[in-house]
Amino acid sequence: MKVHEYQAKGIFASYGVPVDNSILCKTPQEAVEAFKKLGTERCVVKAQVHTGGRGKAGGVKLASNEAEVLEYATNILGMDIKGFTVDRILVGEAVNIAAEYYVSIVIDRKSKGAILMLSREGGMDIEAVAKETPEKIFKIAIDPAVGLTDFKAREAAFKLFDDMAQVKQAVPLFQKLYKLFVEKDASLAEINPLVLTKEGQLKAIDAKMTFDNNALYRHPDIFEMFEPTPDEKKEQEAKDKGFSYVNLGGEIGCMVNGAGLAMATMDMIKLYGGNPANFLDIGGSSNPQKIVEAMKLLMADKHVRVVLINIFGGITRCDDVATGLIEAFKELKTDMPIVIRLTGTNEKEGRELLKGTNFIVAETMAEAGKKAVAAAGY
C-alpha cells in the first residue's frame, strides 16, 4: 500500500524526522492562502499522486509570488501524470539547498531483512545512478535482533558526510527512520532528496512510504490513507469472491485452477509469443456461478482479446467442470474466443461434453497456448 508524500511527511514528523513546512491544498485559491500562511519568499508547488517522475512531468514548480502560485496550482491540478489525475497539491517552503542525498530503508530479499540504502547522488535521477554507477549507492544491512545501532548509524552517516556536525544530525535521523519503518510495518521508507541546507540543517523535503498489506490490520490509522487504484480495487473484489487475481496488462485472459498451473500457463503464453492479461486462480470449484464471476472479471479488462481456461481435474472432475462451463456461458453473452484445455480426472468425458459448443477445445498445454495466441491475433 502506498501513501502520498504529505501523508508520509506527517508520519516522518510524528517520529521526529525533520521535514519542511508544507500545507495540503485542493484548489488554486487554497494554494495562494497556503503561500501567505507559510510567510516565505518562495514556495514549492507539488502534485500529490501515487507515482514518481512528478518533477519531469511538470508536477513540481518553484513559485516566487502569489501570481505564480495561482498559475502553477491551476496548471498542476487536473494534470495527468502516468495515468494518475492530480486532485491535490502540496505547497511547501522553499529551502536553500546546499547538497542533495538519497536515503531509504527497504526490505532486501537477499539478506531477508531491512537494509539502509544511501547515496551522495540524491534527486530526480537516482534511478539512473543505480543503473549506470551502482558503486555510488551504499547498502548497510540491519540486524533485526539489534536494530540500527549507534555504530551502524554512524557508519552510514560517514558514507554521506565528511563534516562531523552533519554526521551528528544524520545518526538520530537514520535511527528515527528505522524506528518508524519497523513500528509501522513499512516495506519502504524513502527520503529523496534529504537536503543539507545552506544554514547547515538536514531536512527531508520529499518522503515516500509503502506498507505491508498483510500488516494493515494492525494499523487502522495507516489503512485510512488507502486509496486503491482501479486495478487494486479489482484485485480486492476478486479476493472477496475467493479468487487470486493480479492484472498484468496483456491480451490473453487466463482462468486456471491452482497457482502453480496458473504460473505455468502464463509462461506458456509468453513462450508462444503472447502476453498474459492476468494471473487468475479460481481454486478447485466447478461452481457455474464462480466461473461466471471469473469471466466477468476478465471481460471487464478492455485489453483482453481471448480467454484461456486451463483446468487440471484432480478431486474436481473435468466433466463437472465442462458442465459448469456450459451452464455459465448460458448466462454470459460474449463473442470473445474461449480456449479450453481440460486434463485429469474424466478429461475425455469433459471434452466430449464440449463438442458442438463455441469453445475452442485443446488437449495439451502446447495446443491450448498456440490456439490462444492465434485467436488473439498476434
CSV table of C-alpha atoms in Angstrom, one decimal:
chain,number,residue,atom,x,y,z
A,1,MET,CA,0.0,0.0,0.0
A,2,LYS,CA,1.3,3.5,-1.0
A,3,VAL,CA,0.6,6.8,0.6
A,4,HIS,CA,1.0,10.3,-0.7
A,5,GLU,CA,4.1,12.5,0.1
A,6,TYR,CA,2.2,14.7,2.5
A,7,GLN,CA,1.0,11.6,4.4
A,8,ALA,CA,4.5,10.2,4.6
A,9,LYS,CA,5.8,13.5,5.8
A,10,GLY,CA,3.2,13.5,8.5
A,11,ILE,CA,4.5,10.1,9.7
A,12,PHE,CA,8.1,11.3,9.5
A,13,ALA,CA,7.3,14.4,11.6
A,14,SER,CA,5.5,12.3,14.2
A,15,TYR,CA,8.7,10.4,14.8
A,16,GLY,CA,10.9,13.5,14.9
A,17,VAL,CA,12.4,13.2,11.3
A,18,PRO,CA,12.9,16.8,10.2
A,19,VAL,CA,10.7,17.8,7.3
A,20,ASP,CA,9.9,21.1,5.5
A,21,ASN,CA,6.8,23.1,6.4
A,22,SER,CA,4.0,22.4,3.9
A,23,ILE,CA,0.3,22.7,3.5
A,24,LEU,CA,-2.1,20.4,1.6
A,25,CYS,CA,-4.4,22.2,-0.9
A,26,LYS,CA,-7.1,21.1,-3.3
A,27,THR,CA,-7.8,24.4,-5.1
A,28,PRO,CA,-5.7,27.2,-6.5
A,29,GLN,CA,-7.2,29.6,-4.0
A,30,GLU,CA,-6.2,27.3,-1.1
A,31,ALA,CA,-2.6,27.2,-2.6
A,32,VAL,CA,-2.4,31.1,-2.5
A,33,GLU,CA,-3.7,31.2,1.1
A,34,ALA,CA,-1.1,28.5,2.0
A,35,PHE,CA,1.7,30.6,0.5
A,36,LYS,CA,0.6,33.5,2.6
A,37,LYS,CA,0.4,31.4,5.7
A,38,LEU,CA,3.9,30.0,5.2
A,39,GLY,CA,5.3,33.5,5.0
A,40,THR,CA,8.3,32.5,2.9
A,41,GLU,CA,9.7,34.4,-0.1
A,42,ARG,CA,9.4,31.3,-2.3
A,43,CYS,CA,7.4,28.1,-2.2
A,44,VAL,CA,7.3,24.8,-4.0
A,45,VAL,CA,4.0,23.6,-5.5
A,46,LYS,CA,4.0,19.8,-5.8
A,47,ALA,CA,1.5,17.4,-7.3
A,48,GLN,CA,0.3,14.6,-5.0
A,49,VAL,CA,-0.1,11.3,-6.9
A,50,HIS,CA,0.9,7.7,-6.3
A,51,THR,CA,3.8,7.6,-8.8
A,52,GLY,CA,7.2,9.0,-9.3
A,53,GLY,CA,8.5,11.3,-12.0
A,54,ARG,CA,6.4,14.3,-10.9
A,55,GLY,CA,9.2,16.8,-11.5
A,56,LYS,CA,9.9,15.6,-15.0
A,57,ALA,CA,6.2,15.6,-15.8
A,58,GLY,CA,5.9,19.3,-14.8
A,59,GLY,CA,4.2,18.5,-11.5
A,60,VAL,CA,6.7,20.3,-9.3
A,61,LYS,CA,7.2,24.1,-9.6
A,62,LEU,CA,9.0,26.8,-7.7
A,63,ALA,CA,7.0,30.0,-7.2
A,64,SER,CA,8.1,33.4,-6.0
A,65,ASN,CA,4.8,35.3,-5.7
A,66,GLU,CA,1.1,34.8,-5.3
A,67,ALA,CA,0.5,35.1,-9.1
A,68,GLU,CA,2.9,32.3,-9.8
A,69,VAL,CA,1.4,30.1,-7.1
A,70,LEU,CA,-2.0,30.6,-8.6
A,71,GLU,CA,-0.8,29.9,-12.1
A,72,TYR,CA,1.2,26.7,-11.2
A,73,ALA,CA,-1.6,25.4,-8.9
A,74,THR,CA,-4.2,25.9,-11.7
A,75,ASN,CA,-1.9,24.1,-14.2
A,76,ILE,CA,-1.0,21.2,-11.9
A,77,LEU,CA,-4.4,20.4,-10.6
A,78,GLY,CA,-6.1,18.1,-13.1
A,79,MET,CA,-2.8,17.2,-14.7
A,80,ASP,CA,-2.3,13.6,-15.8
A,81,ILE,CA,0.9,12.0,-14.5
A,82,LYS,CA,1.5,8.5,-15.7
A,83,GLY,CA,-2.3,7.7,-15.7
A,84,PHE,CA,-2.9,9.5,-12.3
A,85,THR,CA,-5.0,12.7,-12.2
A,86,VAL,CA,-3.8,15.3,-9.8
A,87,ASP,CA,-6.6,16.2,-7.4
A,88,ARG,CA,-4.4,17.8,-4.6
A,89,ILE,CA,-1.2,19.6,-4.3
A,90,LEU,CA,1.3,20.3,-1.5
A,91,VAL,CA,2.5,23.9,-1.0
A,92,GLY,CA,5.8,23.9,0.9
A,93,GLU,CA,8.5,26.3,2.0
A,94,ALA,CA,11.4,26.5,-0.5
A,95,VAL,CA,14.6,25.7,1.4
A,96,ASN,CA,18.1,26.9,0.5
A,97,ILE,CA,19.7,23.7,-0.8
A,98,ALA,CA,23.4,23.2,-0.5
A,99,ALA,CA,23.5,19.5,-1.3
A,100,GLU,CA,21.1,16.6,-2.0
A,101,TYR,CA,21.3,13.0,-0.8
A,102,TYR,CA,19.4,9.8,-1.1
A,103,VAL,CA,18.3,7.7,2.0
A,104,SER,CA,15.9,4.8,2.2
A,105,ILE,CA,15.2,1.7,4.3
A,106,VAL,CA,13.8,-1.1,2.3
A,107,ILE,CA,13.2,-4.9,2.6
A,108,ASP,CA,16.0,-6.8,1.0
A,109,ARG,CA,15.1,-10.3,-0.2
A,110,LYS,CA,18.7,-11.5,-0.4
A,111,SER,CA,19.5,-10.7,3.2
A,112,LYS,CA,15.9,-11.4,4.3
A,113,GLY,CA,15.9,-8.2,6.3
A,114,ALA,CA,15.9,-4.4,6.1
A,115,ILE,CA,18.8,-2.5,4.6
A,116,LEU,CA,19.7,1.1,4.7
A,117,MET,CA,20.5,2.5,1.3
A,118,LEU,CA,22.4,5.8,0.8
A,119,SER,CA,23.9,7.9,-1.9
A,120,ARG,CA,25.5,11.3,-2.3
A,121,GLU,CA,23.7,11.5,-5.6
A,122,GLY,CA,20.2,12.3,-4.4
A,123,GLY,CA,17.5,13.9,-6.6
A,124,MET,CA,15.4,13.1,-9.6
A,125,ASP,CA,17.9,10.8,-11.4
A,126,ILE,CA,18.6,8.3,-8.6
A,127,GLU,CA,17.3,5.5,-10.9
A,128,ALA,CA,20.0,6.4,-13.5
A,129,VAL,CA,22.6,6.5,-10.7
A,130,ALA,CA,21.6,3.0,-9.6
A,131,LYS,CA,21.8,1.7,-13.2
A,132,GLU,CA,24.9,3.5,-14.5
A,133,THR,CA,27.0,4.0,-11.4
A,134,PRO,CA,25.9,1.4,-8.8
A,135,GLU,CA,29.1,1.9,-6.8
A,136,LYS,CA,27.7,5.3,-5.7
A,137,ILE,CA,24.9,3.6,-3.8
A,138,PHE,CA,25.8,2.2,-0.4
A,139,LYS,CA,23.9,-0.6,1.3
A,140,ILE,CA,24.1,-1.4,5.0
A,141,ALA,CA,22.3,-4.5,6.3
A,142,ILE,CA,20.4,-4.0,9.6
A,143,ASP,CA,20.3,-6.9,12.0
A,144,PRO,CA,16.6,-7.1,13.2
A,145,ALA,CA,17.7,-8.5,16.5
A,146,VAL,CA,19.6,-5.4,17.5
A,147,GLY,CA,18.2,-2.8,15.1
A,148,LEU,CA,20.1,0.3,13.7
A,149,THR,CA,22.7,0.6,16.4
A,150,ASP,CA,24.7,3.8,17.1
A,151,PHE,CA,27.8,2.5,15.4
A,152,LYS,CA,25.9,1.3,12.3
A,153,ALA,CA,24.1,4.7,12.1
A,154,ARG,CA,27.5,6.5,12.3
A,155,GLU,CA,29.0,4.2,9.7
A,156,ALA,CA,26.0,5.1,7.4
A,157,ALA,CA,26.4,8.8,8.2
A,158,PHE,CA,30.1,8.9,7.2
A,159,LYS,CA,29.1,7.4,3.9
A,160,LEU,CA,27.3,10.6,3.1
A,161,PHE,CA,29.0,13.3,5.1
A,162,ASP,CA,32.6,14.4,5.9
A,163,ASP,CA,31.6,17.2,8.4
A,164,MET,CA,31.1,15.9,11.9
A,165,ALA,CA,28.2,18.4,12.5
A,166,GLN,CA,26.2,16.8,9.7
A,167,VAL,CA,27.1,13.2,11.0
A,168,LYS,CA,25.7,14.1,14.4
A,169,GLN,CA,22.4,15.2,12.8
A,170,ALA,CA,22.2,12.2,10.5
A,171,VAL,CA,22.7,9.5,13.1
A,172,PRO,CA,19.4,10.1,15.1
A,173,LEU,CA,17.6,10.9,11.8
A,174,PHE,CA,18.5,7.4,10.4
A,175,GLN,CA,17.6,5.7,13.7
A,176,LYS,CA,14.2,7.5,13.8
A,177,LEU,CA,13.6,6.5,10.1
A,178,TYR,CA,14.3,2.8,11.1
A,179,LYS,CA,12.1,3.1,14.1
A,180,LEU,CA,9.1,4.2,12.1
A,181,PHE,CA,9.9,1.7,9.4
A,182,VAL,CA,9.6,-1.2,11.9
A,183,GLU,CA,6.8,0.1,14.0
A,184,LYS,CA,4.6,1.0,11.0
A,185,ASP,CA,5.3,-2.4,9.2
A,186,ALA,CA,6.6,-0.5,6.2
A,187,SER,CA,8.2,-2.1,3.2
A,188,LEU,CA,9.8,1.2,2.1
A,189,ALA,CA,10.7,4.5,3.8
A,190,GLU,CA,12.5,6.8,1.4
A,191,ILE,CA,13.8,10.3,1.6
A,192,ASN,CA,14.8,11.6,-1.9
A,193,PRO,CA,16.2,14.1,-1.5
A,194,LEU,CA,17.5,14.5,2.0
A,195,VAL,CA,18.9,18.0,1.7
A,196,LEU,CA,21.6,19.9,3.5
A,197,THR,CA,20.5,23.5,3.7
A,198,LYS,CA,22.9,26.4,3.4
A,199,GLU,CA,22.2,27.0,7.1
A,200,GLY,CA,23.7,23.6,7.8
A,201,GLN,CA,20.4,21.7,8.6
A,202,LEU,CA,19.4,18.3,7.3
A,203,LYS,CA,15.7,18.1,6.1
A,204,ALA,CA,13.6,15.6,4.3
A,205,ILE,CA,11.9,17.7,1.6
A,206,ASP,CA,10.3,14.6,0.0
A,207,ALA,CA,9.0,11.5,1.5
A,208,LYS,CA,7.8,8.1,0.2
A,209,MET,CA,6.4,5.2,2.1
A,210,THR,CA,4.8,1.8,1.2
A,211,PHE,CA,3.4,-0.6,3.7
A,212,ASP,CA,2.9,-4.4,4.0
A,213,ASN,CA,-0.7,-5.1,3.1
A,214,ASN,CA,-0.7,-8.1,5.3
A,215,ALA,CA,0.0,-6.0,8.4
A,216,LEU,CA,-2.5,-3.2,7.8
A,217,TYR,CA,-5.0,-4.8,10.3
A,218,ARG,CA,-2.5,-3.6,13.0
A,219,HIS,CA,-2.5,0.0,11.7
A,220,PRO,CA,-6.1,1.3,11.2
A,221,ASP,CA,-4.6,4.8,11.1
A,222,ILE,CA,-2.5,3.8,8.0
A,223,PHE,CA,-5.3,1.9,6.4
A,224,GLU,CA,-7.5,5.0,6.5
A,225,MET,CA,-5.0,6.5,4.0
A,226,PHE,CA,-5.6,3.7,1.5
A,227,GLU,CA,-6.6,5.0,-1.9
A,228,PRO,CA,-6.8,1.9,-4.2
A,229,THR,CA,-6.2,2.2,-7.9
A,230,PRO,CA,-8.7,0.6,-10.3
A,231,ASP,CA,-6.5,-2.4,-10.6
A,232,GLU,CA,-6.2,-2.7,-6.8
A,233,LYS,CA,-10.0,-2.4,-6.4
A,234,LYS,CA,-10.4,-5.2,-8.9
A,235,GLU,CA,-7.9,-7.4,-7.1
A,236,GLN,CA,-9.7,-6.8,-3.8
A,237,GLU,CA,-13.1,-7.6,-5.4
A,238,ALA,CA,-11.6,-10.9,-6.8
A,239,LYS,CA,-10.2,-11.7,-3.3
A,240,ASP,CA,-13.6,-11.2,-1.8
A,241,LYS,CA,-15.1,-13.7,-4.3
A,242,GLY,CA,-12.4,-16.3,-3.4
A,243,PHE,CA,-10.1,-15.7,-6.4
A,244,SER,CA,-6.4,-14.8,-6.5
A,245,TYR,CA,-6.1,-12.2,-9.2
A,246,VAL,CA,-3.3,-9.9,-10.5
A,247,ASN,CA,-3.6,-7.7,-13.6
A,248,LEU,CA,-0.6,-8.0,-15.9
A,249,GLY,CA,-1.7,-5.8,-18.8
A,250,GLY,CA,-1.6,-8.3,-21.6
A,251,GLU,CA,-4.3,-9.5,-24.1
A,252,ILE,CA,-4.8,-13.2,-23.2
A,253,GLY,CA,-7.0,-13.6,-20.2
A,254,CYS,CA,-6.2,-16.7,-18.0
A,255,MET,CA,-8.6,-18.7,-15.8
A,256,VAL,CA,-6.8,-21.5,-14.1
A,257,ASN,CA,-7.4,-23.8,-11.1
A,258,GLY,CA,-4.2,-23.7,-9.0
A,259,ALA,CA,-1.4,-21.2,-8.5
A,260,GLY,CA,1.3,-23.3,-9.9
A,261,LEU,CA,-0.7,-24.2,-13.1
A,262,ALA,CA,-1.5,-20.5,-13.4
A,263,MET,CA,2.2,-19.6,-13.4
A,264,ALA,CA,3.0,-22.3,-16.0
A,265,THR,CA,0.1,-21.1,-18.1
A,266,MET,CA,1.5,-17.6,-18.2
A,267,ASP,CA,4.9,-18.9,-19.1
A,268,MET,CA,3.4,-21.0,-21.9
A,269,ILE,CA,1.6,-17.9,-23.4
A,270,LYS,CA,4.9,-16.0,-23.4
A,271,LEU,CA,6.7,-19.0,-25.0
A,272,TYR,CA,4.3,-18.9,-28.0
A,273,GLY,CA,4.6,-15.1,-28.4
A,274,GLY,CA,1.6,-13.9,-26.5
A,275,ASN,CA,1.1,-11.7,-23.4
A,276,PRO,CA,-0.9,-12.9,-20.4
A,277,ALA,CA,-3.5,-10.4,-19.2
A,278,ASN,CA,-3.6,-11.6,-15.7
A,279,PHE,CA,-2.9,-14.2,-13.1
A,280,LEU,CA,-6.3,-15.7,-12.0
A,281,ASP,CA,-6.5,-18.8,-9.8
A,282,ILE,CA,-10.2,-19.7,-9.3
A,283,GLY,CA,-9.4,-22.6,-6.9
A,284,GLY,CA,-10.9,-26.1,-7.2
A,285,SER,CA,-14.6,-25.4,-7.6
A,286,SER,CA,-16.6,-26.1,-10.7
A,287,ASN,CA,-19.5,-24.0,-9.5
A,288,PRO,CA,-21.0,-22.3,-12.6
A,289,GLN,CA,-21.6,-19.0,-10.7
A,290,LYS,CA,-17.9,-18.9,-9.8
A,291,ILE,CA,-17.0,-19.3,-13.4
A,292,VAL,CA,-19.4,-16.5,-14.4
A,293,GLU,CA,-17.9,-14.1,-11.8
A,294,ALA,CA,-14.4,-15.0,-13.0
A,295,MET,CA,-15.4,-14.4,-16.7
A,296,LYS,CA,-17.0,-11.1,-15.8
A,297,LEU,CA,-13.7,-10.1,-14.1
A,298,LEU,CA,-11.7,-11.0,-17.3
A,299,MET,CA,-14.1,-9.4,-19.7
A,300,ALA,CA,-14.1,-6.1,-17.8
A,301,ASP,CA,-10.4,-5.8,-18.8
A,302,LYS,CA,-10.6,-3.8,-22.1
A,303,HIS,CA,-7.2,-5.3,-23.2
A,304,VAL,CA,-8.4,-8.9,-23.2
A,305,ARG,CA,-9.0,-10.3,-26.7
A,306,VAL,CA,-9.2,-14.0,-25.8
A,307,VAL,CA,-9.6,-16.1,-22.7
A,308,LEU,CA,-7.7,-19.3,-22.0
A,309,ILE,CA,-9.3,-21.6,-19.4
A,310,ASN,CA,-6.8,-24.2,-18.3
A,311,ILE,CA,-8.1,-26.8,-15.8
A,312,PHE,CA,-6.5,-29.8,-14.2
A,313,GLY,CA,-9.0,-32.2,-12.9
A,314,GLY,CA,-7.9,-33.8,-9.6
A,315,ILE,CA,-10.6,-34.1,-7.0
A,316,THR,CA,-12.6,-31.7,-9.2
A,317,ARG,CA,-13.7,-33.9,-12.2
A,318,CYS,CA,-13.3,-32.5,-15.8
A,319,ASP,CA,-16.8,-33.5,-16.8
A,320,ASP,CA,-18.2,-31.5,-13.8
A,321,VAL,CA,-16.1,-28.5,-14.9
A,322,ALA,CA,-17.3,-28.9,-18.5
A,323,THR,CA,-20.9,-28.9,-17.3
A,324,GLY,CA,-20.2,-25.9,-15.1
A,325,LEU,CA,-18.7,-24.0,-18.1
A,326,ILE,CA,-21.7,-24.8,-20.4
A,327,GLU,CA,-24.1,-23.6,-17.7
A,328,ALA,CA,-22.0,-20.5,-17.0
A,329,PHE,CA,-21.9,-19.4,-20.6
A,330,LYS,CA,-25.7,-19.7,-21.0
A,331,GLU,CA,-25.7,-16.6,-18.7
A,332,LEU,CA,-22.7,-14.9,-20.3
A,333,LYS,CA,-23.1,-13.4,-23.7
A,334,THR,CA,-19.8,-12.9,-25.5
A,335,ASP,CA,-18.2,-13.2,-28.9
A,336,MET,CA,-14.8,-13.4,-27.4
A,337,PRO,CA,-12.9,-16.6,-28.3
A,338,ILE,CA,-12.7,-19.0,-25.4
A,339,VAL,CA,-9.9,-21.7,-25.5
A,340,ILE,CA,-10.5,-24.5,-23.0
A,341,ARG,CA,-8.0,-27.2,-22.0
A,342,LEU,CA,-9.1,-30.0,-19.7
A,343,THR,CA,-6.8,-32.6,-18.3
A,344,GLY,CA,-7.0,-35.1,-15.5
A,345,THR,CA,-10.0,-37.0,-14.0
A,346,ASN,CA,-12.7,-37.7,-16.6
A,347,GLU,CA,-11.0,-35.4,-19.2
A,348,LYS,CA,-12.3,-37.4,-22.2
A,349,GLU,CA,-15.8,-37.1,-20.8
A,350,GLY,CA,-15.3,-33.4,-20.3
A,351,ARG,CA,-14.1,-32.8,-23.8
A,352,GLU,CA,-17.0,-34.9,-25.2
A,353,LEU,CA,-19.5,-32.6,-23.4
A,354,LEU,CA,-17.8,-29.5,-25.0
A,355,LYS,CA,-18.2,-30.8,-28.6
A,356,GLY,CA,-20.7,-28.8,-30.6
A,357,THR,CA,-20.2,-25.7,-28.4
A,358,ASN,CA,-18.5,-22.4,-29.4
A,359,PHE,CA,-15.5,-23.2,-27.2
A,360,ILE,CA,-12.1,-23.9,-28.8
A,361,VAL,CA,-11.1,-27.1,-27.2
A,362,ALA,CA,-7.4,-28.2,-26.7
A,363,GLU,CA,-6.0,-31.4,-25.2
A,364,THR,CA,-2.5,-30.3,-24.3
A,365,MET,CA,-0.9,-27.1,-22.8
A,366,ALA,CA,1.1,-26.5,-26.0
A,367,GLU,CA,-2.0,-26.8,-28.2
A,368,ALA,CA,-4.0,-24.5,-25.9
A,369,GLY,CA,-1.2,-21.9,-25.9
A,370,LYS,CA,-0.9,-21.9,-29.6
A,371,LYS,CA,-4.6,-21.6,-30.2
A,372,ALA,CA,-5.0,-18.8,-27.6
A,373,VAL,CA,-2.1,-16.8,-29.2
A,374,ALA,CA,-3.6,-17.4,-32.7
A,375,ALA,CA,-7.0,-16.3,-31.6
A,376,ALA,CA,-5.6,-13.2,-30.0
A,377,GLY,CA,-4.2,-12.2,-33.4
A,378,TYR,CA,-0.5,-12.0,-32.7
